[in-house]
Short mmCIF file of C-alpha atoms (C1' of nucleotides) in Angstrom, two decimals:
data_model
loop_
_atom_site.label_atom_id
_atom_site.label_comp_id
_atom_site.label_asym_id
_atom_site.label_seq_id
_atom_site.Cartn_x
_atom_site.Cartn_y
_atom_site.Cartn_z
CA MET A 1 25.65 18.59 -5.50
CA ASN A 2 23.99 21.72 -6.80
CA ASP A 3 22.45 24.29 -4.54
CA ASP A 4 20.49 26.34 -7.03
CA ASP A 5 17.06 25.53 -5.71
CA GLU A 6 15.59 28.76 -6.93
CA ASN A 7 12.37 27.12 -7.98
CA VAL A 8 11.34 25.60 -4.66
CA LYS A 9 8.13 27.17 -3.57
CA ILE A 10 7.59 28.01 0.06
CA ALA A 11 4.97 30.65 0.46
CA LYS A 12 5.85 33.99 1.99
CA VAL A 13 3.69 35.66 4.60
CA GLY A 14 0.75 37.36 3.01
CA GLN A 15 1.14 35.32 -0.13
CA LYS A 16 -1.46 32.80 -0.96
CA VAL A 17 -0.45 29.28 -0.14
CA ARG A 18 -1.70 26.18 -1.93
CA GLY A 19 -5.35 26.91 -1.43
CA SER A 20 -4.99 29.53 1.28
CA LYS A 21 -5.30 33.14 0.23
CA THR A 22 -4.77 34.65 3.65
CA GLY A 23 -1.23 33.38 4.09
CA GLN A 24 -1.04 33.39 7.85
CA PRO A 25 2.21 31.90 9.17
CA ILE A 26 0.48 28.94 10.75
CA MET A 27 -1.19 28.09 7.46
CA ILE A 28 2.10 28.35 5.61
CA LEU A 29 3.54 25.97 8.16
CA PHE A 30 0.63 23.56 7.87
CA ASP A 31 0.93 23.73 4.12
CA LEU A 32 4.55 22.69 4.40
CA LEU A 33 4.12 20.03 7.06
CA GLY A 34 0.93 18.76 5.51
CA ARG A 35 2.82 17.14 2.68
CA ARG A 36 3.59 13.50 2.50
CA TRP A 37 6.53 12.53 4.73
CA ALA A 38 7.46 16.07 5.76
CA MET A 39 6.96 15.43 9.46
CA GLY A 40 8.30 11.91 9.15
CA ILE A 41 11.54 13.25 7.74
CA ILE A 42 11.91 15.73 10.58
CA TRP A 43 11.12 13.00 13.06
CA ASN A 44 13.76 10.69 11.66
CA LEU A 45 16.42 13.35 11.36
CA SER A 46 15.91 14.28 14.98
CA ALA A 47 17.15 10.85 16.01
CA GLN A 48 20.33 11.17 13.98
CA ASN A 49 21.71 12.69 10.84
CA CYS A 50 21.13 10.56 7.78
CA THR A 51 22.36 10.29 4.26
CA PHE A 52 19.87 10.47 1.44
CA ARG A 53 19.65 6.74 1.17
CA GLU A 54 19.50 6.15 4.91
CA LEU A 55 16.58 8.53 5.13
CA GLN A 56 14.92 6.70 2.30
CA ALA A 57 15.28 3.43 4.14
CA ARG A 58 14.05 4.84 7.45
CA CYS A 59 11.04 6.40 5.82
CA ASP A 60 10.12 3.04 4.46
CA SER A 61 11.67 3.49 1.06
CA LEU A 62 9.79 6.53 -0.05
CA SER A 63 10.58 7.38 -3.62
CA PRO A 64 13.68 9.48 -4.26
CA THR A 65 11.54 11.91 -6.20
CA VAL A 66 9.45 12.80 -3.19
CA LEU A 67 12.34 12.67 -0.76
CA ASN A 68 14.32 15.08 -2.84
CA THR A 69 11.36 17.42 -3.22
CA ARG A 70 10.73 17.39 0.54
CA LEU A 71 14.41 17.96 1.28
CA LYS A 72 14.53 20.95 -1.02
CA GLU A 73 11.41 22.38 0.61
CA LEU A 74 12.64 21.76 4.13
CA ARG A 75 16.00 23.26 3.30
CA ALA A 76 14.36 26.29 1.74
CA ALA A 77 12.35 26.54 4.95
CA ASN A 78 15.59 26.44 6.91
CA LEU A 79 14.54 23.42 8.92
CA VAL A 80 16.96 20.95 7.40
CA GLU A 81 20.50 21.38 6.15
CA LYS A 82 23.38 19.38 4.78
CA ALA A 83 25.66 18.20 7.52
CA GLN A 84 28.96 16.37 7.78
CA HIS A 85 27.16 13.07 7.51
CA GLY A 86 24.28 13.53 5.10
CA TYR A 87 21.39 15.68 6.27
CA GLY A 88 20.45 17.04 9.66
CA LEU A 89 18.09 19.43 11.39
CA THR A 90 18.97 23.09 11.71
CA ALA A 91 18.57 24.91 15.00
CA GLU A 92 15.08 25.97 13.95
CA GLY A 93 14.30 22.49 12.79
CA THR A 94 15.24 21.17 16.20
CA LYS A 95 12.99 23.74 17.83
CA LEU A 96 10.14 22.57 15.66
CA PHE A 97 10.86 18.97 16.49
CA LYS A 98 10.82 19.74 20.20
CA MET A 99 7.27 20.97 19.73
CA LEU A 100 6.24 17.89 17.81
CA GLU A 101 7.91 15.53 20.25
CA PRO A 102 4.97 15.26 22.68
CA LEU A 103 2.92 13.81 19.85
CA GLY A 104 5.05 10.70 20.09
CA ASP A 105 3.77 9.64 23.49
CA TRP A 106 0.28 10.87 22.87
CA SER A 107 0.00 8.89 19.65
CA TYR A 108 0.28 5.68 21.66
CA GLU A 109 -2.63 6.47 23.92
CA TRP A 110 -4.54 7.72 20.92
CA THR A 111 -4.14 4.50 18.95
CA ASP A 112 -4.90 2.49 22.10
CA MET A 113 -8.13 4.38 22.47
CA LEU A 114 -8.99 3.80 18.82
CA ALA A 115 -8.37 0.10 19.16
CA GLU A 116 -11.08 -0.27 21.79
CA MET B 1 -26.86 12.74 8.00
CA ASN B 2 -25.59 9.24 7.65
CA ASP B 3 -23.01 7.78 9.95
CA ASP B 4 -22.11 4.63 8.12
CA ASP B 5 -18.53 5.52 7.36
CA GLU B 6 -17.40 1.94 7.22
CA ASN B 7 -15.08 2.62 4.31
CA VAL B 8 -12.97 5.35 5.89
CA LYS B 9 -9.44 4.12 6.21
CA ILE B 10 -7.44 5.00 9.27
CA ALA B 11 -4.62 2.57 9.77
CA LYS B 12 -4.47 0.42 12.88
CA VAL B 13 -1.28 -0.08 14.86
CA GLY B 14 0.97 -2.59 13.20
CA GLN B 15 -0.86 -2.22 9.94
CA LYS B 16 0.96 -0.63 7.12
CA VAL B 17 -0.03 2.95 6.52
CA ARG B 18 0.07 4.73 3.20
CA GLY B 19 3.69 3.99 2.48
CA SER B 20 4.70 2.91 5.97
CA LYS B 21 4.93 -0.78 6.62
CA THR B 22 5.97 -0.54 10.25
CA GLY B 23 2.78 1.15 11.44
CA GLN B 24 4.11 2.92 14.51
CA PRO B 25 1.52 5.17 16.16
CA ILE B 26 3.44 8.33 15.36
CA MET B 27 3.55 7.40 11.71
CA ILE B 28 -0.16 6.66 11.67
CA LEU B 29 -0.71 10.08 13.17
CA PHE B 30 1.60 11.76 10.68
CA ASP B 31 -0.17 9.93 7.91
CA LEU B 32 -3.47 11.35 9.07
CA LEU B 33 -2.27 14.88 9.80
CA GLY B 34 -0.11 14.97 6.71
CA ARG B 35 -3.12 15.26 4.48
CA ARG B 36 -4.24 18.48 2.95
CA TRP B 37 -6.13 20.66 5.43
CA ALA B 38 -6.23 18.11 8.25
CA MET B 39 -4.37 20.32 10.71
CA GLY B 40 -6.05 23.43 9.37
CA ILE B 41 -9.44 21.94 10.17
CA ILE B 42 -8.38 21.09 13.70
CA TRP B 43 -6.95 24.56 14.12
CA ASN B 44 -10.13 26.24 12.98
CA LEU B 45 -12.41 24.04 15.03
CA SER B 46 -10.41 24.81 18.13
CA ALA B 47 -11.46 28.43 17.87
CA GLN B 48 -15.13 27.56 17.69
CA ASN B 49 -17.49 24.93 16.42
CA CYS B 50 -18.37 25.34 12.78
CA THR B 51 -20.95 24.11 10.33
CA PHE B 52 -19.78 22.40 7.20
CA ARG B 53 -20.04 25.55 5.18
CA GLU B 54 -18.49 27.76 7.83
CA LEU B 55 -15.52 25.46 7.93
CA GLN B 56 -15.31 25.61 4.19
CA ALA B 57 -15.23 29.39 4.30
CA ARG B 58 -12.65 29.52 7.10
CA CYS B 59 -10.41 27.07 5.30
CA ASP B 60 -10.45 29.35 2.32
CA SER B 61 -13.16 27.55 0.43
CA LEU B 62 -11.58 24.18 0.19
CA SER B 63 -13.61 21.87 -1.96
CA PRO B 64 -16.47 20.06 -0.27
CA THR B 65 -15.08 16.80 -1.55
CA VAL B 66 -11.90 17.16 0.43
CA LEU B 67 -13.58 18.67 3.46
CA ASN B 68 -15.99 15.80 3.67
CA THR B 69 -13.21 13.25 3.26
CA ARG B 70 -11.14 14.92 5.99
CA LEU B 71 -14.14 15.14 8.31
CA LYS B 72 -14.87 11.47 7.91
CA GLU B 73 -11.25 10.61 8.62
CA LEU B 74 -11.01 12.89 11.63
CA ARG B 75 -14.26 11.54 13.00
CA ALA B 76 -13.09 7.98 12.49
CA ALA B 77 -9.96 9.01 14.37
CA ASN B 78 -12.13 10.34 17.16
CA LEU B 79 -10.68 13.81 16.97
CA VAL B 80 -13.74 15.55 15.58
CA GLU B 81 -17.42 14.97 16.20
CA LYS B 82 -20.78 16.41 15.33
CA ALA B 83 -21.88 18.96 17.87
CA GLN B 84 -24.95 21.06 18.56
CA HIS B 85 -23.75 23.63 16.11
CA GLY B 86 -22.04 21.83 13.25
CA TYR B 87 -18.75 20.16 14.02
CA GLY B 88 -16.41 20.40 16.98
CA LEU B 89 -13.32 18.85 18.52
CA THR B 90 -13.64 15.84 20.79
CA ALA B 91 -11.80 15.70 24.09
CA GLU B 92 -8.94 13.91 22.36
CA GLY B 93 -9.03 16.40 19.51
CA THR B 94 -8.66 19.21 22.00
CA LYS B 95 -5.70 17.44 23.59
CA LEU B 96 -4.08 17.19 20.20
CA PHE B 97 -4.76 20.84 19.49
CA LYS B 98 -3.17 21.84 22.79
CA MET B 99 -0.01 20.19 21.56
CA LEU B 100 -0.13 21.91 18.21
CA GLU B 101 -0.92 25.29 19.72
CA PRO B 102 2.70 26.34 20.35
CA LEU B 103 3.28 26.10 16.63
CA GLY B 104 1.09 29.18 16.24
CA ASP B 105 3.53 31.54 17.94
CA TRP B 106 6.59 29.83 16.63
CA SER B 107 5.36 30.07 13.05
CA TYR B 108 5.57 33.85 13.28
CA GLU B 109 9.20 33.90 14.28
CA TRP B 110 9.88 31.23 11.69
CA THR B 111 8.39 33.21 8.82
CA ASP B 112 10.13 36.34 10.10
CA MET B 113 13.42 34.53 9.97
CA LEU B 114 12.71 33.28 6.47
CA ALA B 115 11.88 36.77 5.30
CA GLU B 116 15.38 38.00 6.13
"C1'" DG C 1 -45.70 26.33 2.08
"C1'" DT C 2 -42.22 28.61 -0.05
"C1'" DT C 3 -37.57 30.26 0.32
"C1'" DT C 4 -32.91 29.58 2.46
"C1'" DT C 5 -29.50 27.31 4.34
"C1'" DT C 6 -26.95 23.12 5.14
"C1'" DG C 7 -24.67 18.81 4.28
"C1'" DC C 8 -23.24 16.48 0.91
"C1'" DT C 9 -22.57 13.72 -3.83
"C1'" DA C 10 -21.08 13.62 -8.89
"C1'" DC C 11 -18.14 14.71 -12.19
"C1'" DT C 12 -13.80 16.48 -14.39
"C1'" DA C 13 -9.25 18.51 -14.44
"C1'" DA C 14 -4.92 19.32 -12.31
"C1'" DA C 15 -1.45 18.37 -9.10
"C1'" DA C 16 1.02 15.43 -5.99
"C1'" DC C 17 2.91 11.14 -5.08
"C1'" DA C 18 4.69 6.29 -5.96
"C1'" DA C 19 7.73 3.07 -8.37
"C1'" DT C 20 11.35 1.79 -10.99
"C1'" DA C 21 15.46 2.45 -13.73
"C1'" DG C 22 19.61 4.37 -14.12
"C1'" DC C 23 23.28 8.12 -14.57
"C1'" DA C 24 27.19 11.13 -12.82
"C1'" DC C 25 30.35 11.73 -9.38
"C1'" DG C 26 33.57 10.73 -5.47
"C1'" DG C 27 36.27 7.54 -2.80
"C1'" DC C 28 39.26 3.67 -2.78
"C1'" DA C 29 41.47 -0.36 -3.53
"C1'" DT C 30 44.27 -2.73 -7.15
"C1'" DA D 1 44.63 4.59 -14.08
"C1'" DT D 2 41.04 1.69 -13.85
"C1'" DG D 3 37.47 -0.94 -12.25
"C1'" DC D 4 34.26 -1.26 -8.39
"C1'" DC D 5 31.06 0.44 -5.03
"C1'" DG D 6 28.11 3.71 -2.51
"C1'" DT D 7 25.78 8.13 -2.72
"C1'" DG D 8 22.88 11.86 -4.45
"C1'" DC D 9 19.91 12.56 -7.61
"C1'" DT D 10 17.12 12.94 -12.35
"C1'" DA D 11 13.86 10.88 -15.79
"C1'" DT D 12 9.89 8.58 -16.91
"C1'" DT D 13 5.49 6.59 -16.32
"C1'" DG D 14 1.40 5.22 -13.78
"C1'" DT D 15 -1.68 5.94 -9.75
"C1'" DT D 16 -3.74 8.49 -6.10
"C1'" DT D 17 -5.07 12.95 -4.07
"C1'" DT D 18 -6.69 17.22 -4.31
"C1'" DA D 19 -9.03 21.18 -6.60
"C1'" DG D 20 -13.03 23.20 -8.75
"C1'" DT D 21 -17.62 23.54 -10.06
"C1'" DA D 22 -22.51 22.21 -10.29
"C1'" DG D 23 -26.27 20.84 -8.10
"C1'" DC D 24 -29.61 17.98 -5.23
"C1'" DA D 25 -32.19 16.27 -0.95
"C1'" DA D 26 -33.28 17.26 3.69
"C1'" DA D 27 -33.72 20.36 7.42
"C1'" DA D 28 -34.56 25.02 9.01
"C1'" DA D 29 -36.31 29.60 8.75
"C1'" DC D 30 -39.80 32.53 7.53
#
DNA sequence: GTTTTTGCTACTAAAACAATAGCACGGCAT
DNA sequence: ATGCCGTGCTATTGTTTTAGTAGCAAAAAC
């Protein structure tokens, strides 16, 4: 278990993000969350802490390559951390989840509407 | 201006999404929003309706290819629609934005914390 | 009726992601 | 102590997305 993730790139404020030169906080956040499985990982960890392989299973067997990349990013962003049992959300990560939570209910009415 | 976007793929409930076989609404939503610039487009349109090229400029000159793809997807998802002046959010799109809005303020404290 | 602007397609290159195999390490039972 | 298992993770290769640039047809402005 090495913790030398010096080469994980999370943009800093003012820096240009993947395709965004302004580097406003919200765009840095969207850049981070707008990556495959990022929000799904947070969503799953909110339910309960998971080991690497449990997370993989819950996220419908996403490849370990991507999972590991996302975990490094989310840890660098201080949203996820290693816990007693595998990985878990940090305090900030939980805050973020609380804000995403309403999407859960809304997504049902949204897909219902789309189905019509 | 053609509107025959029959080949835009937004998953239906129960269907397997890009990498998700369960097809829960929240995962369909995350699949959609977890694409480059999807949330950024919604964010920008919430401020004011934009033409194609205005949107491009606001989203830091993202390529027209991607912008057009995202617009088709978001229109198929009934979150964005053509308006008098360019594109705008639908009623549902505005609802979604309202839920994302808190992220704006939080992102500042988050990046501040990361900077320490 | 010519010049702009707008929405968009075509094409190519780079980056991200998916899929599979498998290794190193820790626990644990024998 | 040794063989077995689960866990975290890297390596490799192939596919999909995204980026970047050029430019065209239709509408709008003049």
